[in-house]
CSV table of C-alpha atoms and ligand atoms in Angstrom, one decimal:
chain,number,residue,atom,x,y,z
A,1,MET,CA,-16.8,0.0,-21.0
A,2,LEU,CA,-20.4,-0.3,-22.2
A,3,ILE,CA,-19.1,0.9,-25.5
A,4,ARG,CA,-16.7,-1.0,-27.6
A,5,HIS,CA,-13.3,0.4,-28.3
A,6,PRO,CA,-12.4,1.1,-31.9
A,7,SER,CA,-10.2,-1.6,-33.3
A,8,GLY,CA,-6.7,-0.3,-32.8
A,9,PHE,CA,-5.9,3.4,-32.7
A,10,ASP,CA,-4.0,5.5,-35.0
A,11,LEU,CA,-0.7,6.5,-33.4
A,12,LYS,CA,2.2,6.2,-35.8
A,13,ASP,CA,5.1,4.1,-34.6
A,14,ASN,CA,7.4,7.1,-34.8
A,15,ASP,CA,5.2,9.0,-32.3
A,16,VAL,CA,6.4,6.6,-29.7
A,17,THR,CA,9.0,7.4,-27.1
A,18,PRO,CA,11.4,4.5,-27.2
A,19,GLN,CA,11.7,2.8,-23.9
A,20,SER,CA,15.5,2.8,-24.0
A,21,ALA,CA,15.5,6.6,-24.0
A,22,TYR,CA,13.4,6.5,-20.8
A,23,LEU,CA,15.6,4.0,-19.2
A,24,ARG,CA,18.7,6.1,-20.0
A,25,ARG,CA,17.0,9.1,-18.5
A,26,ARG,CA,16.0,7.1,-15.4
A,27,GLU,CA,19.6,6.0,-14.8
A,28,PHE,CA,20.7,9.5,-15.2
A,29,LEU,CA,18.1,10.8,-12.8
A,30,ALA,CA,18.9,8.1,-10.2
A,31,ALA,CA,22.5,9.0,-10.3
A,32,PHE,CA,21.7,12.7,-10.1
A,33,VAL,CA,19.4,12.3,-7.1
A,34,ALA,CA,21.9,10.0,-5.4
A,35,ALA,CA,24.5,12.7,-5.8
A,36,GLY,CA,22.2,15.0,-3.9
A,37,GLY,CA,21.3,17.1,-7.0
A,38,THR,CA,18.2,19.1,-7.3
A,39,LEU,CA,16.0,18.3,-10.3
A,40,ALA,CA,16.9,21.4,-12.3
A,41,LEU,CA,18.6,19.6,-15.1
A,42,PRO,CA,21.6,21.0,-17.0
A,43,ALA,CA,20.9,22.1,-20.5
A,44,ALA,CA,22.8,19.3,-22.1
A,45,ALA,CA,20.8,16.6,-20.3
A,46,GLN,CA,17.6,18.4,-21.2
A,47,ALA,CA,18.5,18.2,-24.9
A,48,LYS,CA,19.0,14.5,-24.7
A,49,ARG,CA,15.7,13.8,-22.8
A,50,ALA,CA,13.1,12.1,-24.9
A,51,MET,CA,10.2,12.7,-22.6
A,52,PRO,CA,8.0,15.8,-23.1
A,53,ASP,CA,8.8,18.7,-20.9
A,54,ASP,CA,5.2,19.7,-20.2
A,55,TYR,CA,5.0,17.8,-16.9
A,56,ALA,CA,7.2,18.5,-13.9
A,57,LEU,CA,9.8,15.9,-12.9
A,58,LEU,CA,9.3,14.1,-9.7
A,59,LYS,CA,12.0,12.6,-7.5
A,60,ALA,CA,11.3,8.9,-7.0
A,61,ALA,CA,13.2,6.0,-5.6
A,62,LYS,CA,13.3,2.8,-7.6
A,63,SER,CA,11.3,-0.1,-6.0
A,64,GLY,CA,11.4,-3.8,-6.4
A,65,TYR,CA,8.0,-3.7,-8.1
A,66,THR,CA,8.6,-4.3,-11.7
A,67,VAL,CA,7.4,-6.4,-14.6
A,68,ASP,CA,9.5,-8.5,-17.0
A,69,ASP,CA,8.0,-7.0,-20.2
A,70,PRO,CA,8.5,-3.7,-22.1
A,71,MET,CA,6.7,-0.7,-20.8
A,72,VAL,CA,4.0,1.0,-22.8
A,73,PRO,CA,5.3,4.1,-24.5
A,74,TRP,CA,4.4,7.5,-23.0
A,75,ASP,CA,2.4,8.4,-26.1
A,76,ALA,CA,0.1,5.4,-25.8
A,77,VAL,CA,-0.5,5.6,-22.0
A,78,THR,CA,-1.4,9.3,-22.3
A,79,SER,CA,-3.6,9.0,-25.4
A,80,TYR,CA,-5.5,5.7,-25.1
A,81,ASN,CA,-7.5,6.2,-21.9
A,82,ASN,CA,-10.7,5.3,-20.1
A,83,PHE,CA,-11.9,8.3,-18.1
A,84,TYR,CA,-15.6,8.5,-18.8
A,85,GLU,CA,-16.0,11.9,-17.1
A,86,PHE,CA,-14.4,13.2,-20.3
A,87,GLY,CA,-16.3,11.0,-22.8
A,88,THR,CA,-16.4,7.3,-23.6
A,89,GLY,CA,-14.0,7.3,-26.5
A,90,LYS,CA,-10.4,6.3,-25.8
A,91,GLY,CA,-9.2,9.6,-27.3
A,92,ASP,CA,-11.6,11.8,-25.4
A,93,PRO,CA,-9.7,12.1,-22.1
A,94,ALA,CA,-6.5,13.3,-23.8
A,95,LYS,CA,-8.5,15.9,-25.7
A,96,LYS,CA,-10.7,17.2,-22.9
A,97,ALA,CA,-9.1,16.5,-19.5
A,98,HIS,CA,-7.1,19.8,-19.6
A,99,LYS,CA,-10.4,21.3,-18.3
A,100,LEU,CA,-9.9,19.6,-15.0
A,101,ILE,CA,-8.6,21.9,-12.3
A,102,THR,CA,-6.1,20.0,-10.2
A,103,LYS,CA,-4.7,22.9,-8.1
A,104,PRO,CA,-5.5,23.4,-5.3
A,105,TRP,CA,-6.7,19.9,-4.5
A,106,THR,CA,-8.1,18.5,-1.3
A,107,VAL,CA,-9.2,15.1,-0.2
A,108,THR,CA,-12.1,14.7,2.2
A,109,VAL,CA,-12.0,11.7,4.6
A,110,GLU,CA,-15.2,10.5,6.3
A,111,GLY,CA,-16.7,7.6,8.1
A,112,GLU,CA,-15.2,5.0,10.4
A,113,ALA,CA,-11.9,6.7,11.2
A,114,ASP,CA,-10.5,8.9,14.0
A,115,LYS,CA,-8.8,11.5,11.8
A,116,THR,CA,-11.5,12.5,9.4
A,117,GLY,CA,-11.6,15.9,7.7
A,118,THR,CA,-10.4,17.7,4.6
A,119,TYR,CA,-6.7,17.5,3.8
A,120,ALA,CA,-4.6,19.4,1.3
A,121,LEU,CA,-3.0,17.0,-1.2
A,122,GLU,CA,0.5,18.2,-0.1
A,123,ASP,CA,-0.4,17.2,3.5
A,124,LEU,CA,-1.4,13.7,2.5
A,125,ILE,CA,1.5,12.8,0.1
A,126,ASP,CA,5.1,13.2,1.1
A,127,TYR,CA,6.7,14.2,-2.2
A,128,ASN,CA,10.1,13.4,-0.7
A,129,ALA,CA,9.2,9.8,-0.2
A,130,LEU,CA,7.9,8.9,-3.6
A,131,GLU,CA,8.8,5.6,-5.2
A,132,GLU,CA,8.4,4.2,-8.7
A,133,ARG,CA,6.5,1.0,-9.3
A,134,ILE,CA,6.2,-0.7,-12.7
A,135,TYR,CA,2.8,-2.5,-12.7
A,136,ARG,CA,0.9,-4.4,-15.4
A,137,HIS,CA,-2.5,-2.7,-15.9
A,138,ARG,CA,-5.2,-5.1,-17.2
A,139,CYS,CA,-8.4,-3.6,-18.5
A,140,VAL,CA,-11.6,-5.7,-18.5
A,141,GLU,CA,-11.8,-4.9,-22.2
A,142,ALA,CA,-9.0,-7.5,-22.6
A,143,TRP,CA,-6.0,-5.3,-23.2
A,144,SER,CA,-3.0,-4.6,-20.9
A,145,MET,CA,-0.1,-2.2,-20.6
A,146,VAL,CA,3.0,-2.1,-18.4
A,147,ILE,CA,3.1,1.3,-16.7
A,148,PRO,CA,5.8,3.0,-14.6
A,149,TRP,CA,3.9,4.9,-11.8
A,150,VAL,CA,5.2,7.2,-9.2
A,151,GLY,CA,3.5,7.5,-5.9
A,152,VAL,CA,3.2,6.0,-2.4
A,153,PRO,CA,1.6,2.9,-1.0
A,154,LEU,CA,-2.2,3.3,-0.4
A,155,ALA,CA,-1.8,1.8,3.1
A,156,SER,CA,0.7,4.4,4.2
A,157,VAL,CA,-1.9,7.1,3.5
A,158,LEU,CA,-4.9,5.3,4.9
A,159,LYS,CA,-3.1,4.6,8.2
A,160,LYS,CA,-2.8,8.3,8.8
A,161,PHE,CA,-6.6,8.5,9.1
A,162,GLU,CA,-6.6,5.9,11.9
A,163,PRO,CA,-9.5,3.8,10.6
A,164,ASN,CA,-11.4,2.3,13.6
A,165,SER,CA,-12.5,-1.4,14.1
A,166,LYS,CA,-15.8,-0.8,12.2
A,167,ALA,CA,-13.8,0.1,9.0
A,168,LYS,CA,-14.3,-3.0,7.0
A,169,PHE,CA,-14.3,-1.3,3.6
A,170,VAL,CA,-13.0,1.8,2.0
A,171,GLN,CA,-14.7,3.7,-0.8
A,172,PHE,CA,-13.2,6.4,-3.1
A,173,PHE,CA,-14.9,9.1,-5.1
A,174,THR,CA,-13.6,11.1,-8.1
A,175,LYS,CA,-14.2,14.8,-8.4
A,176,ASN,CA,-17.6,15.6,-9.8
A,177,SER,CA,-17.8,18.8,-11.9
A,178,ARG,CA,-20.2,19.4,-14.8
A,179,LYS,CA,-18.1,22.4,-15.8
A,180,GLU,CA,-14.8,20.7,-15.9
A,181,MET,CA,-15.9,17.2,-16.9
A,182,PRO,CA,-18.1,17.4,-20.0
A,183,GLY,CA,-18.8,13.6,-20.0
A,184,THR,CA,-20.7,13.9,-16.8
A,185,PHE,CA,-23.5,15.6,-18.7
A,186,TRP,CA,-24.6,12.1,-19.7
A,187,PRO,CA,-25.7,9.6,-17.1
A,188,VAL,CA,-23.4,6.9,-18.6
A,189,LEU,CA,-22.4,6.0,-15.0
A,190,LYS,CA,-23.5,7.1,-11.6
A,191,TRP,CA,-21.4,10.2,-10.9
A,192,PRO,CA,-19.2,10.9,-9.0
A,193,TYR,CA,-17.4,7.8,-10.2
A,194,ARG,CA,-16.9,5.6,-7.1
A,195,GLU,CA,-14.9,2.5,-6.3
A,196,GLY,CA,-14.2,0.4,-3.2
A,197,LEU,CA,-12.0,-2.2,-1.6
A,198,ARG,CA,-12.2,-4.4,1.4
A,199,ILE,CA,-10.0,-2.9,4.1
A,200,ASP,CA,-7.6,-5.9,4.0
A,201,GLU,CA,-7.2,-5.5,0.3
A,202,ALA,CA,-6.6,-1.8,0.7
A,203,MET,CA,-4.0,-2.4,3.4
A,204,ASN,CA,-2.1,-4.9,1.3
A,205,PRO,CA,1.3,-3.6,0.2
A,206,LEU,CA,0.4,-3.6,-3.6
A,207,PRO,CA,-2.3,-0.8,-4.0
A,208,PHE,CA,-0.6,2.4,-4.9
A,209,LEU,CA,-1.6,6.0,-4.9
A,210,ALA,CA,0.0,7.5,-8.0
A,211,VAL,CA,0.8,11.1,-8.5
A,212,GLY,CA,3.1,10.5,-11.4
A,213,LEU,CA,3.8,8.6,-14.5
A,214,TYR,CA,7.2,8.0,-16.2
A,215,GLY,CA,8.9,10.1,-13.6
A,216,ARG,CA,6.7,13.1,-14.2
A,217,VAL,CA,3.5,14.6,-12.7
A,218,LEU,CA,0.4,12.7,-13.8
A,219,PRO,CA,-1.3,14.1,-16.9
A,220,ASN,CA,-4.9,14.9,-16.3
A,221,GLN,CA,-6.2,12.1,-18.5
A,222,ASN,CA,-4.3,9.6,-16.3
A,223,GLY,CA,-6.1,10.8,-13.2
A,224,ALA,CA,-4.3,13.9,-11.9
A,225,PRO,CA,-3.5,14.8,-9.3
A,226,ILE,CA,-4.0,11.5,-7.4
A,227,ARG,CA,-5.3,8.2,-8.6
A,228,LEU,CA,-5.5,4.7,-7.3
A,229,VAL,CA,-3.7,1.7,-8.9
A,230,VAL,CA,-4.7,-1.8,-7.9
A,231,PRO,CA,-2.7,-4.1,-10.2
A,232,TRP,CA,-4.4,-7.4,-9.6
A,233,LYS,CA,-7.9,-6.1,-10.4
A,234,TYR,CA,-9.5,-4.9,-13.6
A,235,GLY,CA,-8.6,-1.4,-14.5
A,236,TYR,CA,-11.9,0.2,-13.5
A,237,LYS,CA,-11.0,-0.3,-9.9
A,238,SER,CA,-8.1,2.1,-10.3
A,239,ILE,CA,-10.1,5.2,-9.8
A,240,LYS,CA,-8.8,8.6,-11.0
A,241,SER,CA,-8.7,12.1,-9.6
A,242,ILE,CA,-9.7,11.1,-6.0
A,243,GLU,CA,-11.4,13.8,-4.0
A,244,ARG,CA,-13.2,11.8,-1.2
A,245,ILE,CA,-12.4,8.7,0.8
A,246,ARG,CA,-15.0,7.0,3.1
A,247,PHE,CA,-14.4,4.2,5.5
A,248,SER,CA,-17.5,2.0,6.1
A,249,GLU,CA,-18.7,-1.1,7.9
A,250,THR,CA,-20.8,-2.3,4.9
A,251,MET,CA,-19.8,-3.0,1.3
A,252,PRO,CA,-19.9,0.3,-0.6
A,253,GLU,CA,-21.4,1.1,-3.9
A,254,THR,CA,-19.1,1.1,-7.0
A,255,SER,CA,-20.1,2.8,-10.3
A,256,TRP,CA,-19.6,-0.2,-12.5
A,257,ASN,CA,-21.4,-2.6,-10.2
A,258,GLN,CA,-24.3,-0.2,-10.1
A,259,SER,CA,-24.4,0.2,-13.9
A,260,ASN,CA,-24.3,-3.6,-14.5
A,261,ALA,CA,-23.9,-5.9,-11.5
A,262,ARG,CA,-23.9,-9.1,-13.6
A,263,GLU,CA,-20.8,-7.9,-15.6
A,264,TYR,CA,-19.0,-6.0,-12.9
A,265,GLY,CA,-18.7,-7.5,-9.4
A,266,PHE,CA,-17.4,-5.8,-6.3
A,267,TYR,CA,-14.1,-7.7,-6.3
A,268,SER,CA,-13.2,-7.6,-10.0
A,269,ASN,CA,-10.1,-9.6,-9.6
A,270,VAL,CA,-8.3,-10.4,-12.8
A,271,ASN,CA,-9.3,-14.0,-13.4
A,272,PRO,CA,-8.8,-15.8,-16.8
A,273,LEU,CA,-11.3,-18.5,-15.7
A,274,VAL,CA,-14.3,-16.3,-15.1
A,275,GLU,CA,-15.7,-15.1,-18.4
A,276,HIS,CA,-17.1,-11.7,-18.9
A,277,PRO,CA,-20.3,-11.7,-21.1
A,278,ARG,CA,-18.6,-9.5,-23.7
A,279,TRP,CA,-14.9,-10.1,-23.5
A,280,SER,CA,-13.1,-13.4,-23.0
A,281,GLN,CA,-10.7,-12.9,-20.1
A,282,ALA,CA,-8.4,-15.8,-21.1
A,283,SER,CA,-6.0,-13.6,-23.1
A,284,GLU,CA,-5.3,-9.9,-23.7
A,285,ARG,CA,-3.9,-7.6,-26.4
A,286,VAL,CA,-0.7,-6.1,-25.1
A,287,ILE,CA,-0.3,-2.4,-25.9
A,288,GLY,CA,3.4,-1.8,-26.0
A,289,PRO,CA,6.4,-1.0,-28.2
A,290,GLN,CA,7.0,-4.5,-29.3
A,291,ALA,CA,3.8,-4.6,-31.2
A,292,GLY,CA,3.7,-1.2,-32.7
A,293,PHE,CA,0.5,0.8,-32.9
A,294,SER,CA,-0.8,0.6,-36.4
A,295,GLY,CA,-0.7,-3.1,-36.9
A,296,ALA,CA,-1.7,-6.2,-35.0
A,297,LEU,CA,-1.0,-6.1,-31.3
A,298,ALA,CA,0.8,-8.8,-29.4
A,299,ARG,CA,-1.4,-11.2,-27.3
A,300,ARG,CA,-0.6,-12.9,-24.1
A,301,ASP,CA,-2.4,-15.3,-21.8
A,302,THR,CA,-4.0,-13.5,-18.9
A,303,GLN,CA,-2.6,-14.6,-15.5
A,304,MET,CA,-4.6,-15.3,-12.4
A,305,PHE,CA,-4.7,-12.0,-10.3
A,306,ASN,CA,-2.9,-10.4,-13.3
A,307,GLY,CA,0.4,-12.1,-12.2
A,308,TYR,CA,0.2,-10.9,-8.6
A,309,ALA,CA,-1.2,-14.2,-7.1
A,310,ASP,CA,1.8,-14.6,-4.7
A,311,ALA,CA,1.0,-11.3,-3.1
A,312,VAL,CA,-2.8,-11.4,-3.0
A,313,ALA,CA,-4.3,-14.9,-3.4
A,314,GLY,CA,-4.3,-15.3,0.4
A,315,LEU,CA,-6.9,-12.5,0.7
A,316,TYR,CA,-9.5,-14.7,-0.9
A,317,ALA,CA,-8.8,-18.0,0.8
A,318,GLY,CA,-12.0,-20.1,1.0
A,319,MET,CA,-14.0,-17.7,-1.2
A,320,ASP,CA,-15.8,-18.8,-4.4
A,321,LEU,CA,-14.2,-16.5,-6.9
A,322,ARG,CA,-16.9,-17.2,-9.5
A,323,LYS,CA,-19.6,-16.0,-7.2
A,324,ASN,CA,-17.5,-13.2,-5.7
A,325,HIS,CA,-16.3,-12.0,-9.1
B,401,MTE,N1,-12.8,8.4,-12.4
B,401,MTE,C1,-12.6,7.5,-13.3
B,401,MTE,N2,-11.6,6.6,-13.0
B,401,MTE,C2,-11.3,5.6,-13.9
B,401,MTE,C3,-12.1,5.4,-15.1
B,401,MTE,C4,-13.1,6.4,-15.3
B,401,MTE,O1,-13.9,6.3,-16.3
B,401,MTE,N3,-13.3,7.4,-14.4
B,401,MTE,N4,-11.8,4.4,-15.9
B,401,MTE,C5,-11.1,3.2,-15.3
B,401,MTE,C6,-10.7,2.2,-16.4
B,401,MTE,S1,-11.9,1.3,-17.1
B,401,MTE,C7,-9.3,2.0,-16.7
B,401,MTE,S2,-8.9,0.8,-17.7
B,401,MTE,C8,-8.3,2.9,-16.1
B,401,MTE,C9,-7.4,3.5,-17.2
B,401,MTE,O2,-6.4,4.2,-16.7
B,401,MTE,P1,-5.3,5.0,-17.7
B,401,MTE,O3,-6.1,5.7,-18.6
B,401,MTE,O4,-4.5,5.8,-16.8
B,401,MTE,O5,-4.5,3.9,-18.4
B,401,MTE,O6,-8.8,4.0,-15.3
B,401,MTE,C10,-9.9,3.6,-14.5
B,401,MTE,N5,-10.3,4.7,-13.6
B,402,MO,MO1,-10.7,-0.5,-18.0
C-alpha cells in the first residue's frame, strides 16, 4: 500500500464470470447437498458450470450474511490482489503465489491460552460445518469488492484454544518463506506479515476464517489455505495464509502499523470521516461486474464501519475513533 496501484487493470469484460452463472450453480449445489449428494457432480452439470475447475468444491451452508450489491467476478478477485509476500503489484500474487506450499499446513498457537501447540489445519477447521458469507471488502486504497467467502467464524476456532483471562489481544502471523515467497526478499514490510485484534473484536460474530471463495478452495493469491476476513476494517487487517496465532495481554505489533504508524493505526476501522494522508476515505471505487473492467469504475460513498455498524459500533463505545484510528 506504500505503492500506488496502476489506474485500472486490463481484464477484458468477457473474461468475467457472470454472477448469474454462479448463482445458478449455487442453487444447484444447495439442492444437491440438501438431497444428501456428494460433491462429485454429474457430467451434464459440470458442462454448465461457469467456474474454473482448478479448485476443489467445498460444501457450505448459506448464511444470513450477505450484501445488497453484485459480487465481484471470480476473475477480478483472483487477479487483482494485495499479497506483498509475492510482490507489491496487484498482478504479482496471481502470477507468483503458486510457489506457496499449502499442504500439509499447521497452525501454531501460543501465549495466553490453555490449549497451545501446533495443530494440523484439518483439526482446526471442520470442513463439514462450513458456511458461506458474502462480505464487502474495503481496501484502504479506496476500492471495494463484494466477495463470497467460505469458512467458519473466527470465534468458533479461537474458543477451542481456551484463551485465559490475560488474553486481551490476539495476533496472527503469515507463513514466512524466502523460497516460496519471492516478495519477502525485499524489506517492504516486517516479515512475517502480522496483524492483530482486541479479543472482544476477535470474538465478535463477524470475523471469519476463510478456506474458500465462490464455493471453491481458496486460490493461493487469496490467502490459502486459511485467511482472516474482518469486514468492518480496512483490507490489510484480513491477514492471509495464517501459520501462527498468539494470545497476549498487551497490544501486539502489526506490520502496517510498524511500517507507518501515522497512516495505519491498530484499529483500522473503516471510517469515512478519518482521512488517510494519501487516499480520501469518503468514497470508494467498486470493483464489480456493473462497472466492467476496462472503463471507469462505479463509485459509492464509504459507510461507517463499512456498513457493519449495527454489529460492531458497540465495541468502540466511548473511544475517540480519530485518535484510535
Ligand atoms: N499476508 C498478507 N496478508 C494480506 C496482505 C498482504 O500483503 N500479506 N494484504 C492485505 C490487503 S492490503 C488486502 S486489501 C487484502 C486483499 O485480499 P484479496 O487479495 O483476497 O482480495 O489482503 C490483506 N492480507
Ligand atoms: Mo488493502
